[in-house]
CSV table of C-alpha atoms and ligand atoms in Angstrom, one decimal:
chain,number,residue,atom,x,y,z
A,1,MET,CA,116.7,113.1,94.2
A,2,GLN,CA,113.4,111.8,95.6
A,3,ASN,CA,110.3,113.7,94.4
A,4,TYR,CA,108.2,112.7,97.4
A,5,GLN,CA,108.3,113.5,101.1
A,6,PRO,CA,110.5,110.5,102.1
A,7,ALA,CA,109.0,109.9,105.5
A,8,ILE,CA,105.8,108.7,103.9
A,9,LEU,CA,107.6,105.5,103.0
A,10,ASP,CA,109.7,105.2,106.2
A,11,PRO,CA,108.7,103.2,109.3
A,12,VAL,CA,106.9,105.1,112.0
A,13,PRO,CA,109.2,106.9,114.4
A,14,PRO,CA,109.4,106.4,118.2
A,15,LEU,CA,107.6,109.7,118.9
A,16,ALA,CA,105.4,112.0,116.8
A,17,ARG,CA,103.2,115.0,117.0
A,18,TYR,CA,100.3,115.8,114.7
A,19,VAL,CA,99.9,119.6,114.6
A,20,PHE,CA,96.8,121.0,113.0
A,21,PHE,CA,96.5,124.6,111.8
A,22,SER,CA,93.6,126.7,110.6
A,23,VAL,CA,93.6,129.7,108.2
A,24,ALA,CA,93.9,133.0,109.9
A,25,SER,CA,94.4,135.4,107.0
A,26,THR,CA,92.4,136.2,103.9
A,27,HIS,CA,95.4,137.5,102.0
A,28,VAL,CA,96.6,135.0,99.5
A,29,ALA,CA,100.1,136.5,99.4
A,30,GLN,CA,100.4,136.1,103.2
A,31,LEU,CA,99.4,132.5,102.9
A,32,GLN,CA,101.9,131.8,100.1
A,33,GLN,CA,104.7,133.5,102.1
A,34,ALA,CA,103.9,131.3,105.1
A,35,LEU,CA,104.1,128.2,102.9
A,36,GLY,CA,107.4,129.5,101.5
A,37,ARG,CA,108.8,129.7,105.1
A,38,LEU,CA,107.3,126.3,105.9
A,39,SER,CA,109.4,124.9,103.0
A,40,THR,CA,112.6,125.8,104.8
A,41,LEU,CA,111.6,123.6,107.7
A,42,ALA,CA,110.0,120.7,105.8
A,43,ASP,CA,112.7,118.3,104.9
A,44,GLY,CA,110.2,115.4,104.4
A,45,GLN,CA,112.0,113.4,107.0
A,46,GLN,CA,111.3,114.9,110.4
A,47,LEU,CA,108.2,116.8,109.1
A,48,VAL,CA,105.5,115.6,106.6
A,49,VAL,CA,103.2,118.4,105.4
A,50,GLY,CA,99.6,118.0,104.1
A,51,LEU,CA,97.2,120.7,102.9
A,52,GLY,CA,93.5,120.5,103.4
A,53,THR,CA,90.7,122.1,101.3
A,54,PRO,CA,90.2,125.1,103.6
A,55,LEU,CA,93.8,126.2,102.7
A,56,LEU,CA,93.8,125.0,99.1
A,57,ASP,CA,90.5,126.9,98.4
A,58,MET,CA,92.0,130.1,99.9
A,59,LEU,CA,95.0,129.6,97.6
A,60,GLY,CA,92.8,129.1,94.6
A,61,GLY,CA,94.5,125.8,94.0
A,62,ARG,CA,92.6,122.9,92.4
A,63,VAL,CA,94.4,119.6,93.0
A,64,VAL,CA,93.0,116.8,90.9
A,65,GLY,CA,91.7,114.1,93.2
A,66,MET,CA,91.5,116.3,96.3
A,67,HIS,CA,88.2,116.5,98.2
A,68,ASP,CA,87.0,116.7,101.8
A,69,PHE,CA,86.6,113.6,103.9
A,70,VAL,CA,83.1,112.2,103.2
A,71,PRO,CA,81.1,111.8,106.5
A,72,LEU,CA,79.4,108.4,106.8
A,73,GLN,CA,76.4,107.2,108.7
A,74,GLY,CA,76.7,103.4,109.1
A,75,LEU,CA,74.9,100.8,111.2
A,76,GLY,CA,74.4,102.8,114.3
A,77,VAL,CA,77.8,104.5,114.0
A,78,GLN,CA,78.9,107.9,112.8
A,79,VAL,CA,82.1,108.7,110.9
A,80,PRO,CA,82.6,112.4,111.1
A,81,SER,CA,84.3,114.7,108.7
A,82,THR,CA,86.3,117.5,110.3
A,83,PRO,CA,88.1,119.5,107.5
A,84,CYS,CA,91.4,121.1,108.5
A,85,ALA,CA,93.6,123.5,106.7
A,86,LEU,CA,97.1,122.1,107.4
A,87,CYS,CA,98.5,119.1,109.1
A,88,CYS,CA,102.2,118.8,110.1
A,89,TRP,CA,103.3,115.3,111.1
A,90,LEU,CA,106.4,115.9,113.3
A,91,ARG,CA,108.6,112.8,113.7
A,92,GLY,CA,111.5,112.0,116.0
A,93,GLY,CA,112.7,110.4,119.1
A,94,ASP,CA,112.9,113.4,121.5
A,95,ALA,CA,109.7,114.9,122.9
A,96,GLY,CA,111.6,118.2,123.7
A,97,ALA,CA,112.9,118.5,120.1
A,98,LEU,CA,109.3,117.9,118.8
A,99,LEU,CA,108.0,120.7,121.1
A,100,HIS,CA,110.7,123.1,119.8
A,101,LEU,CA,110.0,122.2,116.2
A,102,THR,CA,106.3,122.9,116.8
A,103,ARG,CA,107.2,126.4,118.1
A,104,ARG,CA,109.3,127.0,115.0
A,105,LEU,CA,106.5,125.9,112.8
A,106,GLN,CA,104.0,128.2,114.6
A,107,GLN,CA,106.4,131.1,114.2
A,108,ALA,CA,107.0,130.4,110.5
A,109,LEU,CA,103.3,130.1,109.7
A,110,ALA,CA,102.1,133.1,111.7
A,111,PRO,CA,100.1,135.3,111.1
A,112,ALA,CA,98.6,133.5,108.1
A,113,LEU,CA,97.9,130.2,109.9
A,114,GLN,CA,97.2,129.5,113.5
A,115,LEU,CA,97.8,126.4,115.6
A,116,ASP,CA,94.6,124.7,116.7
A,117,GLN,CA,95.5,121.3,118.0
A,118,VAL,CA,98.4,119.1,118.9
A,119,VAL,CA,98.1,115.3,119.3
A,120,GLU,CA,101.1,113.5,120.8
A,121,ALA,CA,101.7,110.0,119.5
A,122,PHE,CA,104.2,107.2,120.1
A,123,ARG,CA,105.3,103.8,118.9
A,124,TYR,CA,104.1,101.1,121.2
A,125,ASN,CA,105.9,97.7,121.5
A,126,SER,CA,107.6,98.1,118.1
A,127,GLY,CA,104.4,98.8,116.2
A,128,ARG,CA,101.3,97.7,118.0
A,129,ASP,CA,98.0,99.3,118.5
A,130,LEU,CA,97.2,100.0,122.2
A,131,THR,CA,95.0,96.8,122.1
A,132,GLY,CA,98.3,94.9,121.7
A,133,TYR,CA,97.7,93.9,118.1
A,134,GLU,CA,100.4,94.4,115.6
A,135,ASP,CA,99.4,97.2,113.2
A,136,GLY,CA,100.7,97.4,109.6
A,137,THR,CA,101.4,93.7,108.9
A,138,GLU,CA,99.6,93.8,105.5
A,139,ASN,CA,101.1,97.1,104.3
A,140,PRO,CA,102.4,96.9,100.8
A,141,GLN,CA,106.3,96.8,100.7
A,142,GLY,CA,108.9,98.2,98.3
A,143,ASP,CA,107.6,99.3,94.9
A,144,ALA,CA,104.1,98.2,95.9
A,145,ALA,CA,104.3,100.7,98.8
A,146,SER,CA,105.2,103.5,96.4
A,147,ALA,CA,102.5,102.5,93.9
A,148,ALA,CA,99.9,102.5,96.7
A,149,ALA,CA,100.9,105.7,98.4
A,150,LEU,CA,102.3,108.1,95.7
A,151,VAL,CA,100.8,109.8,92.6
A,152,GLN,CA,102.8,108.6,89.6
A,153,GLY,CA,102.7,109.5,85.9
A,154,ALA,CA,101.1,112.9,86.5
A,155,PRO,CA,102.5,116.3,85.4
A,156,ALA,CA,105.4,117.8,87.4
A,157,GLY,CA,104.1,119.3,90.6
A,158,ARG,CA,101.8,116.4,91.2
A,159,THR,CA,103.9,113.3,90.6
A,160,GLY,CA,105.3,112.3,94.0
A,161,SER,CA,102.4,113.8,95.9
A,162,SER,CA,100.2,111.7,98.1
A,163,PHE,CA,96.7,111.8,99.5
A,164,MET,CA,96.7,111.4,103.3
A,165,VAL,CA,93.8,110.4,105.5
A,166,VAL,CA,94.0,111.3,109.2
A,167,GLN,CA,91.4,109.9,111.6
A,168,GLN,CA,91.7,110.1,115.4
A,169,TRP,CA,90.1,107.0,117.0
A,170,LEU,CA,89.2,107.0,120.7
A,171,HIS,CA,89.6,103.6,122.3
A,172,HIS,CA,87.4,102.2,125.1
A,173,LEU,CA,89.9,99.9,126.6
A,174,ASP,CA,87.6,98.9,129.5
A,175,ALA,CA,85.2,97.5,126.9
A,176,PHE,CA,88.1,95.8,125.1
A,177,ASP,CA,89.4,94.2,128.4
A,178,ALA,CA,85.9,92.9,129.2
A,179,MET,CA,85.7,90.9,125.9
A,180,GLY,CA,88.0,88.0,126.7
A,181,SER,CA,90.9,87.0,124.4
A,182,ALA,CA,88.9,84.8,121.9
A,183,ALA,CA,86.4,87.6,121.2
A,184,GLN,CA,89.2,90.1,120.9
A,185,ASP,CA,91.0,87.9,118.3
A,186,ASN,CA,87.8,87.5,116.4
A,187,MET,CA,87.2,91.3,116.5
A,188,ILE,CA,90.5,91.8,114.7
A,189,GLY,CA,90.7,88.5,112.8
A,190,ARG,CA,94.2,87.8,114.0
A,191,ARG,CA,95.6,86.1,117.1
A,192,ARG,CA,97.3,88.7,119.3
A,193,SER,CA,99.8,86.2,120.7
A,194,ASP,CA,101.5,85.4,117.3
A,195,ASN,CA,99.7,87.7,114.8
A,196,ALA,CA,98.5,84.7,112.8
A,197,GLU,CA,95.4,85.4,110.6
A,198,LEU,CA,92.3,83.5,111.7
A,199,ASP,CA,90.7,81.6,108.8
A,200,ASP,CA,87.5,81.1,110.8
A,201,ALA,CA,87.1,84.7,111.9
A,202,PRO,CA,83.6,86.2,111.5
A,203,PRO,CA,82.9,88.5,108.6
A,204,SER,CA,82.8,91.4,111.0
A,205,ALA,CA,86.5,90.9,111.8
A,206,HIS,CA,88.5,94.0,111.0
A,207,VAL,CA,90.9,92.3,108.6
A,208,LYS,CA,88.1,90.6,106.7
A,209,ARG,CA,86.3,94.0,106.3
A,210,THR,CA,89.4,95.7,105.0
A,211,ALA,CA,91.2,92.8,103.2
A,212,GLN,CA,92.8,94.9,100.4
A,213,GLU,CA,92.7,92.2,97.7
A,214,SER,CA,89.0,91.6,98.3
A,215,PHE,CA,87.9,94.9,96.7
A,216,ALA,CA,87.3,95.5,93.0
A,217,PRO,CA,89.5,97.1,92.1
A,218,GLU,CA,92.0,96.1,94.8
A,219,ALA,CA,92.2,98.7,97.5
A,220,PHE,CA,95.8,99.1,98.7
A,221,VAL,CA,96.9,101.9,101.0
A,222,LEU,CA,100.0,102.5,103.0
A,223,ARG,CA,99.1,102.8,106.7
A,224,ARG,CA,101.3,104.8,109.1
A,225,SER,CA,99.1,104.9,112.2
A,226,MET,CA,100.4,105.6,115.7
A,227,PRO,CA,98.9,105.3,119.1
A,228,TRP,CA,98.1,108.5,120.9
A,229,ALA,CA,97.3,109.3,124.6
A,230,GLN,CA,96.3,112.4,126.5
A,231,GLY,CA,95.5,112.0,130.2
A,232,GLN,CA,93.1,109.1,130.5
A,233,ARG,CA,92.1,109.2,126.9
A,234,CYS,CA,93.9,107.2,124.2
A,235,GLY,CA,93.5,105.5,120.9
A,236,LEU,CA,94.9,105.3,117.4
A,237,MET,CA,95.8,108.1,115.0
A,238,PHE,CA,94.9,106.2,111.9
A,239,VAL,CA,96.9,107.6,109.0
A,240,ALA,CA,96.8,106.2,105.4
A,241,PHE,CA,98.6,107.4,102.4
A,242,GLY,CA,97.2,106.8,98.9
A,243,CYS,CA,97.7,107.7,95.3
A,244,SER,CA,94.0,108.7,95.6
A,245,PHE,CA,91.4,108.5,98.3
A,246,ASP,CA,89.5,105.7,96.5
A,247,ALA,CA,91.0,102.7,98.4
A,248,PHE,CA,90.5,104.2,101.8
A,249,GLU,CA,86.9,105.3,101.0
A,250,ALA,CA,86.1,101.8,99.8
A,251,GLN,CA,87.5,100.3,103.0
A,252,MET,CA,85.7,102.8,105.2
A,253,ARG,CA,82.3,102.2,103.6
A,254,ARG,CA,82.7,98.5,104.1
A,255,MET,CA,83.8,99.0,107.8
A,256,VAL,CA,80.6,100.8,108.6
A,257,GLY,CA,78.4,98.2,106.9
A,258,LEU,CA,77.3,100.2,103.8
A,259,ASP,CA,78.3,97.4,101.4
A,260,ASP,CA,76.7,94.4,103.1
A,261,GLN,CA,75.1,95.5,106.4
A,262,ILE,CA,77.9,94.0,108.5
A,263,LEU,CA,79.6,96.4,110.9
A,264,ASP,CA,83.3,96.2,111.6
A,265,GLY,CA,83.9,94.6,115.1
A,266,LEU,CA,86.3,97.5,115.9
A,267,PHE,CA,83.4,99.8,116.6
A,268,ALA,CA,82.6,97.9,119.8
A,269,ILE,CA,85.8,99.3,121.3
A,270,SER,CA,86.7,102.4,119.4
A,271,ALA,CA,85.1,105.4,117.6
A,272,PRO,CA,86.5,108.0,115.1
A,273,LEU,CA,86.5,111.5,116.5
A,274,THR,CA,87.8,113.2,113.4
A,275,GLY,CA,88.1,112.6,109.7
A,276,MET,CA,90.5,114.7,107.6
A,277,HIS,CA,91.8,114.6,104.0
A,278,PHE,CA,95.1,116.2,103.1
A,279,TRP,CA,97.2,116.6,99.9
A,280,CYS,CA,100.9,116.1,100.6
A,281,PRO,CA,102.9,118.1,98.0
A,282,PRO,CA,105.8,116.5,96.2
A,283,MET,CA,109.4,117.6,96.7
A,284,ASN,CA,111.7,119.2,94.2
A,285,GLN,CA,115.5,119.5,94.9
A,286,GLY,CA,114.9,119.0,98.6
A,287,ARG,CA,112.1,121.5,99.0
A,288,LEU,CA,108.3,121.3,99.0
A,289,ASP,CA,107.1,121.7,95.4
A,290,TRP,CA,104.2,124.1,95.2
A,291,ARG,CA,104.0,124.1,91.3
A,292,ALA,CA,100.6,122.4,91.4
A,293,LEU,CA,99.3,125.5,93.2
A,294,GLY,CA,100.8,127.9,90.7
A,295,PHE,CA,103.7,129.3,92.8
B,1,LIG,C1,90.7,101.9,115.8
B,1,LIG,C2,91.1,101.9,114.6
B,1,LIG,C3,91.9,100.8,113.9
B,1,LIG,C4,92.7,99.8,114.5
B,1,LIG,C5,93.0,99.6,116.0
B,1,LIG,C6,93.2,99.0,113.4
B,1,LIG,C7,94.0,97.9,113.6
B,1,LIG,C8,94.4,97.0,112.6
B,1,LIG,C9,95.1,95.8,112.8
B,1,LIG,C10,95.5,95.3,114.2
B,1,LIG,C11,95.2,95.2,111.6
B,1,LIG,C12,95.9,93.8,111.4
B,1,LIG,C13,97.4,93.9,111.0
B,1,LIG,C14,97.7,94.7,109.7
B,1,LIG,O1,97.6,94.1,108.6
B,1,LIG,O2,98.0,95.8,109.9
B,1,LIG,C15,94.6,96.1,110.7
B,1,LIG,C16,94.6,95.8,109.3
B,1,LIG,C17,94.1,96.7,108.4
B,1,LIG,N1,93.4,97.8,108.6
B,1,LIG,FE1,93.0,98.6,110.4
B,1,LIG,N2,92.7,99.5,112.3
B,1,LIG,C18,91.9,100.6,112.5
B,1,LIG,C19,91.3,101.4,111.6
B,1,LIG,C20,91.3,101.2,110.2
B,1,LIG,C21,90.7,102.0,109.2
B,1,LIG,C22,89.8,103.2,109.6
B,1,LIG,C23,91.0,101.5,108.0
B,1,LIG,C24,90.6,102.0,106.7
B,1,LIG,C25,89.4,102.5,106.4
B,1,LIG,C26,91.8,100.3,108.2
B,1,LIG,C27,92.4,99.6,107.2
B,1,LIG,C28,93.1,98.4,107.4
B,1,LIG,C29,93.6,97.6,106.4
B,1,LIG,C30,93.6,97.9,104.9
B,1,LIG,C31,94.3,96.5,107.0
B,1,LIG,C32,94.9,95.3,106.2
B,1,LIG,C33,93.9,94.4,105.7
B,1,LIG,C34,94.5,93.3,104.9
B,1,LIG,O3,94.7,93.5,103.7
B,1,LIG,O4,94.7,92.2,105.4
B,1,LIG,N3,92.0,100.2,109.6
B,1,LIG,N4,94.1,97.2,111.3
């Protein structure tokens, strides 16, 4: 039986909800009971669960490698840190079913945790960002995906867990449209029409900034991002799973120009609104495994 939440390695679903909760009780026992009820809903397929430091701290749990998202101030850009207690990534193909699952979650977690925010997301054109560029091409595959995304070789209760970054980016599609297609391709470093990588892309191109083999040590993550939209606002829910936060943090620092004073071209058309770190517990016999937290 798998010891990780299986959806971490699965392709992104047609529809999703990211549901964020905050701590509403100071009673550890109440929080533990809420997580126990959450276990009965969390199959790791239609629901991926990640715990943030506000909740881990209340539970008195120290998870090796877990820390808050580090805010960054880059070349004229801000990357905020917005710690959150609990993230539930609800996955499916039916918006009504996701709404009802959200309600079941809310009921299971009350009164210890309260729902703060829901972001609705979707798959666009079989896996593109709303700019039309294919997203996820250079994700590691097979065993390399597991190695990048899952903690391995740690004691029971931690092996199979994963460190998840969630960052909501707000796109300015008018600015993107005004760029013209050559500038757009140079911003990403790939041609939108056929997804070919551009050898002569500028160093600010997103895929040059983040080229995973170019870091020392190599910085591989498993990205599972999805477009989001609410009224007139839209963007990308950037989600990356790692065996630690190291690879993501190295990429993010380079994107904002802290390595070499070159800013990632993406900032011309998008900005991060949030920055959250979560620890996704492993699974044991089909249930979330809380042994790392001592219960
Ligand atoms: C507005 C936000 C973002 C958009 C629209 C975006 C879009 C893309 C696109 C279109 C690609 C090329 C295809 C692919 O390999 O997936 C890509 C690659 C990549 N992105 Fe992003 N991305 C965003 C944010 C980020 C962030 C915040 C990180 C990490 C800090 C990141 C890390 C990567 C990595 C590692 C690659 C593959 C690079 C390689 O090894 O070739 N992206 N992204």
